[in-house]
Amino acid sequence: MTDPMIAVGDRIVDFTLEDLGGRRIETRRFYLRRGLVLVFLHEWPCADCLAYLRRISSLADEIARARSQLLAIVPLGRTLAVHWPGDEPPPFPLLLTEGEELHRRFGLLDGAGRPVTAVIVTDDTGTVWEIWRTGDQHDLPDQLDLLETVEYVSYQCPECWDRQRWP
């Protein structure tokens, strides 16, 4: 059985993962400083997921200017090979997680218990403002929609948050 799916208005579960270089990244360290853009991949390697990450990697600086941090979550362990194409590393942490546990904690599993692809945008308190769940269909938000959402969230006052303004 999977955990209930995270929804708009929920607070994300805190987690700590290692990136490709072995650095530990803790989501709680971003709170009150940066919002988060969490890109959950359903598997690695997946050509469509990788293509999406490459497209949105061009937004990393703009997302940072909007006081947010892009994090990509890959459901596998460090014992498996993960290769970012090209000479330059990705401009955001590519985090490795053992199996589907983190996806399960976010309610991002399909009916067979496999991880699904999703993008979640939070404010600087870890509160979810937008979720795109796509399964393995790769119908993820385009660059403009993602950036507009991140910028919108960054200009909101968390203390004055009104669910009626943001469906």
N, CA and C atoms as an extended XYZ file, in Angstrom:
501
Properties=species:S:1:pos:R:3:atomname:S:1:resname:S:1:resid:I:1 pbc="F F F"
N         0.836       -1.185        0.000 N   MET     1
C         0.000        0.000        0.000 CA  MET     1
C         0.881        1.249        0.000 C   MET     1
N         0.482        2.262       -0.741 N   THR     2
C         1.257        3.490       -0.797 CA  THR     2
C         0.727        4.490        0.220 C   THR     2
N         1.579        5.436        0.583 N   ASP     3
C         1.147        6.525        1.447 CA  ASP     3
C         0.204        7.416        0.646 C   ASP     3
N        -0.629        8.206        1.338 N   PRO     4
C        -1.498        9.135        0.610 CA  PRO     4
C        -0.659       10.098       -0.223 C   PRO     4
N        -1.195       10.469       -1.376 N   MET     5
C        -0.467       11.399       -2.233 CA  MET     5
C        -0.393       12.765       -1.587 C   MET     5
N         0.757       13.385       -1.728 N   ILE     6
C         0.926       14.743       -1.242 CA  ILE     6
C         0.046       15.652       -2.100 C   ILE     6
N        -0.490       16.693       -1.491 N   ALA     7
C        -1.412       17.585       -2.191 CA  ALA     7
C        -0.999       19.034       -1.992 C   ALA     7
N        -1.543       19.910       -2.822 N   VAL     8
C        -1.316       21.339       -2.675 CA  VAL     8
C        -1.764       21.737       -1.274 C   VAL     8
N        -0.931       22.502       -0.593 N   GLY     9
C        -1.204       22.939        0.769 CA  GLY     9
C        -0.546       22.065        1.827 C   GLY     9
N        -0.122       20.849        1.454 N   ASP    10
C         0.591       19.977        2.387 CA  ASP    10
C         2.030       20.445        2.525 C   ASP    10
N         2.642       20.041        3.596 N   ARG    11
C         4.078       20.282        3.774 CA  ARG    11
C         4.810       19.020        3.339 C   ARG    11
N         5.908       19.176        2.621 N   ILE    12
C         6.642       18.003        2.156 CA  ILE    12
C         7.304       17.297        3.331 C   ILE    12
N         7.558       16.016        3.161 N   VAL    13
C         8.321       15.275        4.159 CA  VAL    13
C         9.786       15.645        3.977 C   VAL    13
N        10.472       15.920        5.073 N   ASP    14
C        11.898       16.226        4.995 CA  ASP    14
C        12.665       14.974        4.595 C   ASP    14
N        13.739       15.170        3.841 N   PHE    15
C        14.593       14.044        3.499 CA  PHE    15
C        16.024       14.519        3.318 C   PHE    15
N        16.939       13.570        3.436 N   THR    16
C        18.364       13.802        3.224 CA  THR    16
C        18.848       12.758        2.242 C   THR    16
N        19.476       13.204        1.162 N   LEU    17
C        20.014       12.298        0.147 CA  LEU    17
C        21.398       12.765       -0.263 C   LEU    17
N        22.150       11.867       -0.895 N   GLU    18
C        23.460       12.233       -1.440 CA  GLU    18
C        23.326       12.541       -2.920 C   GLU    18
N        24.137       13.522       -3.370 N   ASP    19
C        24.175       13.816       -4.798 CA  ASP    19
C        25.249       12.964       -5.463 C   ASP    19
N        25.471       13.185       -6.746 N   LEU    20
C        26.441       12.381       -7.487 CA  LEU    20
C        27.848       12.476       -6.915 C   LEU    20
N        28.176       13.606       -6.311 N   GLY    21
C        29.500       13.798       -5.722 CA  GLY    21
C        29.618       13.313       -4.286 C   GLY    21
N        28.542       12.755       -3.725 N   GLY    22
C        28.585       12.266       -2.362 CA  GLY    22
C        28.207       13.297       -1.309 C   GLY    22
N        27.831       14.530       -1.730 N   ARG    23
C        27.395       15.564       -0.777 CA  ARG    23
C        26.006       15.229       -0.244 C   ARG    23
N        25.819       15.425        1.059 N   ARG    24
C        24.508       15.212        1.662 CA  ARG    24
C        23.679       16.489        1.504 C   ARG    24
N        22.491       16.338        0.943 N   ILE    25
C        21.575       17.460        0.752 CA  ILE    25
C        20.361       17.206        1.635 C   ILE    25
N        20.065       18.174        2.531 N   GLU    26
C        18.933       18.066        3.443 CA  GLU    26
C        17.909       19.133        3.075 C   GLU    26
N        16.673       18.716        2.826 N   THR    27
C        15.650       19.692        2.432 CA  THR    27
C        15.393       20.716        3.529 C   THR    27
N        15.463       20.316        4.789 N   ARG    28
C        15.147       21.265        5.863 CA  ARG    28
C        16.132       22.430        5.916 C   ARG    28
N        17.304       22.276        5.346 N   ARG    29
C        18.284       23.383        5.345 CA  ARG    29
C        17.884       24.521        4.423 C   ARG    29
N        16.925       24.272        3.526 N   PHE    30
C        16.463       25.315        2.614 CA  PHE    30
C        15.332       26.147        3.215 C   PHE    30
N        14.679       25.616        4.261 N   TYR    31
C        13.505       26.283        4.812 CA  TYR    31
C        13.843       27.685        5.307 C   TYR    31
N        12.912       28.577        5.045 N   LEU    32
C        12.985       30.000        5.368 CA  LEU    32
C        14.062       30.730        4.574 C   LEU    32
N        14.669       30.046        3.614 N   ARG    33
C        15.645       30.688        2.725 CA  ARG    33
C        15.285       30.496        1.258 C   ARG    33
N        14.806       29.295        0.897 N   ARG    34
C        14.532       28.979       -0.498 CA  ARG    34
C        13.335       28.051       -0.616 C   ARG    34
N        12.578       28.246       -1.695 N   GLY    35
C        11.569       27.265       -2.055 CA  GLY    35
C        12.269       26.109       -2.757 C   GLY    35
N        11.528       25.055       -3.047 N   LEU    36
C        12.109       23.896       -3.716 CA  LEU    36
C        11.327       23.542       -4.974 C   LEU    36
N        12.052       23.098       -5.974 N   VAL    37
C        11.469       22.493       -7.167 CA  VAL    37
C        12.006       21.067       -7.178 C   VAL    37
N        11.139       20.120       -6.834 N   LEU    38
C        11.531       18.712       -6.740 CA  LEU    38
C        11.088       17.989       -8.004 C   LEU    38
N        12.042       17.443       -8.726 N   VAL    39
C        11.734       16.681       -9.941 CA  VAL    39
C        11.996       15.215       -9.625 C   VAL    39
N        10.930       14.442       -9.487 N   PHE    40
C        11.025       13.013       -9.204 CA  PHE    40
C        11.044       12.258      -10.528 C   PHE    40
N        12.104       11.491      -10.761 N   LEU    41
C        12.171       10.650      -11.952 CA  LEU    41
C        11.601        9.281      -11.619 C   LEU    41
N        11.084        8.604      -12.623 N   HIS    42
C        10.511        7.281      -12.358 CA  HIS    42
C        11.549        6.180      -12.485 C   HIS    42
N        12.612        6.419      -13.221 N   GLU    43
C        13.686        5.429      -13.356 CA  GLU    43
C        14.895        6.094      -13.989 C   GLU    43
N        16.020        5.394      -13.901 N   TRP    44
C        17.251        5.847      -14.561 CA  TRP    44
C        17.894        4.634      -15.169 C   TRP    44
N        18.329        4.640      -16.387 N   PRO    45
C        18.230        5.768      -17.305 CA  PRO    45
C        16.881        5.774      -18.017 C   PRO    45
N        16.363        6.950      -18.228 N   CYS    46
C        15.156        7.160      -19.014 CA  CYS    46
C        15.458        8.339      -19.927 C   CYS    46
N        15.466        8.111      -21.208 N   ALA    47
C        15.838        9.159      -22.165 CA  ALA    47
C        14.926       10.374      -22.059 C   ALA    47
N        13.621       10.160      -21.861 N   ASP    48
C        12.690       11.285      -21.773 CA  ASP    48
C        12.896       12.095      -20.494 C   ASP    48
N        13.129       11.402      -19.376 N   CYS    49
C        13.401       12.121      -18.121 CA  CYS    49
C        14.700       12.920      -18.224 C   CYS    49
N        15.708       12.318      -18.793 N   LEU    50
C        16.987       13.012      -18.966 CA  LEU    50
C        16.824       14.225      -19.877 C   LEU    50
N        16.070       14.082      -20.964 N   ALA    51
C        15.831       15.213      -21.869 CA  ALA    51
C        15.118       16.346      -21.129 C   ALA    51
N        14.157       16.001      -20.261 N   TYR    52
C        13.460       17.030      -19.484 CA  TYR    52
C        14.431       17.740      -18.541 C   TYR    52
N        15.256       16.975      -17.849 N   LEU    53
C        16.230       17.598      -16.946 CA  LEU    53
C        17.176       18.509      -17.703 C   LEU    53
N        17.575       18.106      -18.876 N   ARG    54
C        18.473       18.962      -19.673 CA  ARG    54
C        17.770       20.253      -20.079 C   ARG    54
N        16.471       20.155      -20.428 N   ARG    55
C        15.729       21.366      -20.806 CA  ARG    55
C        15.601       22.319      -19.625 C   ARG    55
N        15.233       21.797      -18.464 N   ILE    56
C        15.032       22.709      -17.338 CA  ILE    56
C        16.347       23.124      -16.682 C   ILE    56
N        17.443       22.453      -17.001 N   SER    57
C        18.726       22.877      -16.434 CA  SER    57
C        19.068       24.297      -16.867 C   SER    57
N        18.536       24.721      -18.018 N   SER    58
C        18.771       26.089      -18.471 CA  SER    58
C        18.069       27.109      -17.569 C   SER    58
N        17.139       26.641      -16.732 N   LEU    59
C        16.413       27.528      -15.819 CA  LEU    59
C        17.067       27.653      -14.454 C   LEU    59
N        18.119       26.908      -14.200 N   ALA    60
C        18.698       26.848      -12.854 CA  ALA    60
C        19.015       28.231      -12.294 C   ALA    60
N        19.603       29.112      -13.089 N   ASP    61
C        19.934       30.457      -12.599 CA  ASP    61
C        18.684       31.275      -12.311 C   ASP    61
N        17.684       31.176      -13.189 N   GLU    62
C        16.450       31.934      -12.978 CA  GLU    62
C        15.680       31.404      -11.765 C   GLU    62
N        15.690       30.103      -11.578 N   ILE    63
C        15.048       29.519      -10.406 CA  ILE    63
C        15.764       29.992       -9.138 C   ILE    63
N        17.084       30.066       -9.177 N   ALA    64
C        17.847       30.560       -8.026 CA  ALA    64
C        17.530       32.031       -7.749 C   ALA    64
N        17.382       32.837       -8.808 N   ARG    65
C        17.023       34.248       -8.615 CA  ARG    65
C        15.637       34.386       -7.985 C   ARG    65
N        14.788       33.389       -8.200 N   ALA    66
C        13.447       33.398       -7.606 CA  ALA    66
C        13.458       32.764       -6.213 C   ALA    66
N        14.627       32.697       -5.595 N   ARG    67
C        14.802       32.161       -4.245 CA  ARG    67
C        14.290       30.730       -4.117 C   ARG    67
N        14.615       29.908       -5.107 N   SER    68
C        14.236       28.490       -5.082 CA  SER    68
C        15.420       27.640       -5.510 C   SER    68
N        15.354       26.360       -5.163 N   GLN    69
C        16.409       25.413       -5.489 CA  GLN    69
C        15.805       24.230       -6.237 C   GLN    69
N        16.395       23.901       -7.369 N   LEU    70
C        15.986       22.747       -8.161 CA  LEU    70
C        16.733       21.517       -7.652 C   LEU    70
N        15.984       20.445       -7.362 N   LEU    71
C        16.565       19.175       -6.935 CA  LEU    71
C        15.923       18.066       -7.772 C   LEU    71
N        16.729       17.189       -8.364 N   ALA    72
C        16.213       16.043       -9.115 CA  ALA    72
C        16.455       14.784       -8.299 C   ALA    72
N        15.421       13.945       -8.181 N   ILE    73
C        15.495       12.738       -7.359 CA  ILE    73
C        15.456       11.518       -8.273 C   ILE    73
N        16.520       10.707       -8.206 N   VAL    74
C        16.666        9.510       -9.032 CA  VAL    74
C        16.475        8.287       -8.141 C   VAL    74
N        15.498        7.427       -8.440 N   PRO    75
C        15.222        6.281       -7.563 CA  PRO    75
C        16.136        5.085       -7.801 C   PRO    75
N        17.353        5.171       -7.303 N   LEU    76
C        18.294        4.045       -7.341 CA  LEU    76
C        19.409        4.317       -6.372 C   LEU    76
N        20.301        3.369       -6.185 N   GLY    77
C        21.389        3.548       -5.234 CA  GLY    77
C        22.686        3.951       -5.900 C   GLY    77
N        23.659        4.339       -5.083 N   ARG    78
C        24.962        4.772       -5.598 CA  ARG    78
C        25.723        3.622       -6.251 C   ARG    78
N        25.289        2.390       -6.015 N   THR    79
C        25.984        1.251       -6.603 CA  THR    79
C        25.706        1.125       -8.093 C   THR    79
N        24.671        1.783       -8.565 N   LEU    80
C        24.345        1.745       -9.983 CA  LEU    80
C        24.940        2.971      -10.666 C   LEU    80
N        25.240        2.847      -11.927 N   ALA    81
C        25.870        3.942      -12.664 CA  ALA    81
C        24.854        5.017      -13.018 C   ALA    81
N        25.180        6.255      -12.683 N   VAL    82
C        24.397        7.401      -13.098 CA  VAL    82
C        25.370        8.327      -13.802 C   VAL    82
N        25.051        8.664      -15.025 N   HIS    83
C        25.942        9.509      -15.802 CA  HIS    83
C        25.153       10.676      -16.358 C   HIS    83
N        25.631       11.876      -16.081 N   TRP    84
C        25.048       13.081      -16.670 CA  TRP    84
C        25.801       13.330      -17.966 C   TRP    84
N        25.105       13.402      -19.092 N   PRO    85
C        25.800       13.558      -20.373 CA  PRO    85
C        26.515       14.904      -20.491 C   PRO    85
N        27.643       14.893      -21.124 N   GLY    86
C        28.402       16.114      -21.330 CA  GLY    86
C        29.526       16.250      -20.322 C   GLY    86
N        30.324       17.279      -20.523 N   ASP    87
C        31.490       17.511      -19.674 CA  ASP    87
C        31.138       18.214      -18.369 C   ASP    87
N        30.131       19.063      -18.406 N   GLU    88
C        29.751       19.834      -17.224 CA  GLU    88
C        28.735       19.061      -16.390 C   GLU    88
N        28.869       19.089      -15.068 N   PRO    89
C        27.843       18.454      -14.216 CA  PRO    89
C        26.547       19.255      -14.302 C   PRO    89
N        25.430       18.670      -13.892 N   PRO    90
C        24.169       19.425      -13.924 CA  PRO    90
C        24.272       20.629      -12.993 C   PRO    90
N        23.574       21.723      -13.319 N   PRO    91
C        23.634       22.924      -12.475 CA  PRO    91
C        22.719       22.854      -11.256 C   PRO    91
N        22.363       21.657      -10.851 N   PHE    92
C        21.514       21.422       -9.686 CA  PHE    92
C        21.871       20.046       -9.145 C   PHE    92
N        21.579       19.778       -7.876 N   PRO    93
C        21.886       18.450       -7.334 CA  PRO    93
C        21.022       17.360       -7.968 C   PRO    93
N        21.670       16.296       -8.376 N   LEU    94
C        21.013       15.085       -8.856 CA  LEU    94
C        21.135       14.101       -7.700 C   LEU    94
N        20.022       13.887       -6.983 N   LEU    95
C        20.031       13.133       -5.732 CA  LEU    95
C        19.659       11.679       -5.964 C   LEU    95
N        20.366       10.796       -5.297 N   LEU    96
C        20.161        9.364       -5.461 CA  LEU    96
C        19.433        8.805       -4.245 C   LEU    96
N        18.408        8.019       -4.498 N   THR    97
C        17.654        7.403       -3.414 CA  THR    97
C        17.522        5.912       -3.680 C   THR    97
N        17.637        5.123       -2.636 N   GLU    98
C        17.522        3.669       -2.761 CA  GLU    98
C        16.088        3.281       -3.076 C   GLU    98
N        15.873        2.689       -4.222 N   GLY    99
C        14.557        2.176       -4.574 CA  GLY    99
C        13.466        3.225       -4.585 C   GLY    99
N        12.266        2.808       -4.175 N   GLU   100
C        11.096        3.672       -4.284 CA  GLU   100
C        10.648        4.295       -2.962 C   GLU   100
N        11.431        4.159       -1.887 N   GLU   101
C        10.991        4.611       -0.570 CA  GLU   101
C        10.577        6.081       -0.544 C   GLU   101
N        11.387        6.972       -1.079 N   LEU   102
C        11.034        8.394       -1.041 CA  LEU   102
C         9.801        8.673       -1.892 C   LEU   102
N         9.717        8.044       -3.056 N   HIS   103
C         8.514        8.190       -3.873 CA  HIS   103
C         7.281        7.735       -3.082 C   HIS   103
N         7.411        6.631       -2.347 N   ARG   104
C         6.294        6.131       -1.541 CA  ARG   104
C         5.884        7.155       -0.490 C   ARG   104
N         6.861        7.766        0.170 N   ARG   105
C         6.563        8.756        1.212 CA  ARG   105
C         5.814        9.964        0.653 C   ARG   105
N         6.000       10.247       -0.647 N   PHE   106
C         5.295       11.345       -1.298 CA  PHE   106
C         4.023       10.870       -1.994 C   PHE   106
N         3.753        9.554       -1.957 N   GLY   107
C         2.581        9.017       -2.642 CA  GLY   107
C         2.747        9.006       -4.149 C   GLY   107
N         3.990        8.831       -4.613 N   LEU   108
C         4.292        8.890       -6.046 CA  LEU   108
C         4.648        7.514       -6.597 C   LEU   108
N         3.754        6.550       -6.359 N   LEU   109
C         3.904        5.210       -6.909 CA  LEU   109
C         2.680        4.893       -7.757 C   LEU   109
N         2.871        4.083       -8.789 N   ASP   110
C         1.728        3.658       -9.589 CA  ASP   110
C         1.040        2.480       -8.913 C   ASP   110
N         0.027        1.932       -9.551 N   GLY   111
C        -0.733        0.832       -8.967 CA  GLY   111
C         0.087       -0.408       -8.699 C   GLY   111
N         1.201       -0.576       -9.439 N   ALA   112
C         2.079       -1.731       -9.249 CA  ALA   112
C         3.200       -1.445       -8.248 C   ALA   112
N         3.188       -0.252       -7.634 N   GLY   113
C         4.211        0.089       -6.649 CA  GLY   113
C         5.506        0.602       -7.238 C   GLY   113
N         5.488        1.019       -8.510 N   ARG   114
C         6.687        1.568       -9.164 CA  ARG   114
C         6.678        3.092       -9.075 C   ARG   114
N         7.866        3.704       -8.952 N   PRO   115
C         7.948        5.169       -8.901 CA  PRO   115
C         7.376        5.806      -10.170 C   PRO   115
N         6.745        6.963       -9.990 N   VAL   116
C         6.237        7.740      -11.116 CA  VAL   116
C         6.971        9.072      -11.188 C   VAL   116
N         6.888        9.701      -12.325 N   THR   117
C         7.516       10.999      -12.557 CA  THR   117
C         6.598       12.107      -12.047 C   THR   117
N         7.190       13.107      -11.397 N   ALA   118
C         6.402       14.229      -10.885 CA  ALA   118
C         7.309       15.438      -10.672 C   ALA   118
N         6.705       16.618      -10.692 N   VAL   119
C         7.395       17.856      -10.336 CA  VAL   119
C         6.559       18.521       -9.251 C   VAL   119
N         7.222       18.908       -8.164 N   ILE   120
C         6.558       19.553       -7.030 CA  ILE   120
C         7.260       20.874       -6.757 C   ILE   120
N         6.480       21.959       -6.632 N   VAL   121
C         7.018       23.282       -6.309 CA  VAL   121
C         6.534       23.657       -4.917 C   VAL   121
N         7.484       24.028       -4.036 N   THR   122
C         7.144       24.447       -2.678 CA  THR   122
C         7.607       25.880       -2.436 C   THR   122
N         7.068       26.463       -1.381 N   ASP   123
C         7.582       27.754       -0.938 CA  ASP   123
C         8.720       27.505        0.051 C   ASP   123
N         9.187       28.552        0.701 N   ASP   124
C        10.345       28.403        1.586 CA  ASP   124
C        10.008       27.799        2.946 C   ASP   124
N         8.773       27.394        3.144 N   THR   125
C         8.410       26.665        4.357 CA  THR   125
C         8.201       25.183        4.063 C   THR   125
N         8.379       24.787        2.799 N   GLY   126
C         8.154       23.397        2.411 CA  GLY   126
C         6.706       23.095        2.093 C   GLY   126
N         5.883       24.138        1.974 N   THR   127
C         4.470       23.957        1.640 CA  THR   127
C         4.315       23.831        0.134 C   THR   127
N         3.574       22.832       -0.298 N   VAL   128
C         3.379       22.551       -1.722 CA  VAL   128
C         2.401       23.552       -2.327 C   VAL   128
N         2.815       24.167       -3.451 N   TRP   129
C         1.965       25.090       -4.187 CA  TRP   129
C         1.502       24.497       -5.516 C   TRP   129
N         2.294       23.610       -6.091 N   GLU   130
C         1.919       23.024       -7.388 CA  GLU   130
C         2.514       21.630       -7.496 C   GLU   130
N         1.753       20.729       -8.119 N   ILE   131
C         2.211       19.363       -8.372 CA  ILE   131
C         1.804       18.976       -9.789 C   ILE   131
N         2.759       18.450      -10.517 N   TRP   132
C         2.480       17.824      -11.812 CA  TRP   132
C         2.852       16.359      -11.659 C   TRP   132
N         1.859       15.462      -11.654 N   ARG   133
C         2.094       14.011      -11.597 CA  ARG   133
C         1.875       13.475      -12.996 C   ARG   133
N         2.860       12.779      -13.512 N   THR   134
C         2.707       12.327      -14.892 CA  THR   134
C         2.915       10.840      -15.079 C   THR   134
N         3.216       10.124      -14.026 N   GLY   135
C         3.499        8.710      -14.219 CA  GLY   135
C         4.712        8.551      -15.101 C   GLY   135
N         4.624        7.677      -16.079 N   ASP   136
C         5.741        7.527      -17.018 CA  ASP   136
C         5.411        8.140      -18.376 C   ASP   136
N         4.426        9.035      -18.401 N   GLN   137
C         4.009        9.662      -19.660 CA  GLN   137
C         4.869       10.863      -20.044 C   GLN   137
N         5.620       11.420      -19.115 N   HIS   138
C         6.531       12.545      -19.364 CA  HIS   138
C         5.812       13.805      -19.827 C   HIS   138
N         4.587       13.985      -19.381 N   ASP   139
C         3.827       15.187      -19.700 CA  ASP   139
C         4.082       16.217      -18.596 C   ASP   139
N         5.350       16.628      -18.497 N   LEU   140
C         5.790       17.543      -17.444 CA  LEU   140
C         5.621       18.989      -17.892 C   LEU   140
N         5.613       19.929      -16.940 N   PRO   141
C         5.421       21.331      -17.319 CA  PRO   141
C         6.563       21.813      -18.200 C   PRO   141
N         6.208       22.656      -19.169 N   ASP   142
C         7.274       23.208      -20.002 CA  ASP   142
C         8.051       24.243      -19.194 C   ASP   142
N         9.135       24.706      -19.768 N   GLN   143
C        10.035       25.608      -19.048 CA  GLN   143
C         9.325       26.878      -18.585 C   GLN   143
N         8.517       27.470      -19.446 N   LEU   144
C         7.840       28.718      -19.103 CA  LEU   144
C         6.839       28.510      -17.962 C   LEU   144
N         6.025       27.454      -18.037 N   ASP   145
C         5.060       27.185      -16.961 CA  ASP   145
C         5.770       26.950      -15.631 C   ASP   145
N         6.845       26.177      -15.661 N   LEU   146
C         7.574       25.893      -14.438 CA  LEU   146
C         8.163       27.172      -13.846 C   LEU   146
N         8.825       27.962      -14.670 N   LEU   147
C         9.449       29.188      -14.174 CA  LEU   147
C         8.401       30.174      -13.661 C   LEU   147
N         7.289       30.325      -14.378 N   GLU   148
C         6.239       31.231      -13.915 CA  GLU   148
C         5.686       30.797      -12.561 C   GLU   148
N         5.524       29.510      -12.363 N   THR   149
C         5.030       29.003      -11.085 CA  THR   149
C         6.031       29.291       -9.973 C   THR   149
N         7.304       29.009      -10.227 N   VAL   150
C         8.336       29.256       -9.217 CA  VAL   150
C         8.390       30.741       -8.865 C   VAL   150
N         8.342       31.608       -9.864 N   GLU   151
C         8.387       33.043       -9.599 CA  GLU   151
C         7.152       33.505       -8.833 C   GLU   151
N         5.988       32.995       -9.201 N   TYR   152
C         4.761       33.350       -8.488 CA  TYR   152
C         4.872       32.972       -7.002 C   TYR   152
N         5.294       31.753       -6.742 N   VAL   153
C         5.406       31.275       -5.363 CA  VAL   153
C         6.422       32.107       -4.594 C   VAL   153
N         7.506       32.500       -5.235 N   SER   154
C         8.557       33.240       -4.523 CA  SER   154
C         8.103       34.630       -4.090 C   SER   154
N         7.074       35.169       -4.747 N   TYR   155
C         6.596       36.511       -4.402 CA  TYR   155
C         5.450       36.502       -3.410 C   TYR   155
N         5.037       35.326       -2.968 N   GLN   156
C         3.913       35.231       -2.042 CA  GLN   156
C         4.403       35.321       -0.604 C   GLN   156
N         3.531       35.777        0.249 N   CYS   157
C         3.812       35.858        1.680 CA  CYS   157
C         3.277       34.586        2.322 C   CYS   157
N         4.142       33.692        2.836 N   PRO   158
C         3.645       32.442        3.409 CA  PRO   158
C         2.649       32.649        4.548 C   PRO   158
N         2.815       33.712        5.331 N   GLU   159
C         1.901       33.954        6.440 CA  GLU   159
C         0.521       34.354        5.948 C   GLU   159
N         0.460       34.878        4.712 N   CYS   160
C        -0.818       35.365        4.180 CA  CYS   160
C        -1.396       34.402        3.152 C   CYS   160
N        -0.870       33.193        3.117 N   TRP   161
C        -1.263       32.257        2.075 CA  TRP   161
C        -2.742       31.976        2.098 C   TRP   161
N        -3.372       32.094        0.949 N   ASP   162
C        -4.809       31.895        0.805 CA  ASP   162
C        -5.041       30.822       -0.249 C   ASP   162
N        -5.531       29.672        0.150 N   ARG   163
C        -5.747       28.565       -0.794 CA  ARG   163
C        -6.701       28.945       -1.917 C   ARG   163
N        -7.590       29.921       -1.689 N   GLN   164
C        -8.549       30.297       -2.714 CA  GLN   164
C        -7.857       30.989       -3.886 C   GLN   164
N        -6.703       31.599       -3.642 N   ARG   165
C        -5.969       32.276       -4.723 CA  ARG   165
C        -5.181       31.314       -5.564 C   ARG   165
N        -4.889       30.126       -5.058 N   TRP   166
C        -4.022       29.181       -5.757 CA  TRP   166
C        -4.655       27.803       -5.726 C   TRP   166
N        -5.319       27.403       -6.834 N   PRO   167
C        -6.034       26.119       -6.824 CA  PRO   167
C        -5.104       24.919       -6.694 C   PRO   167
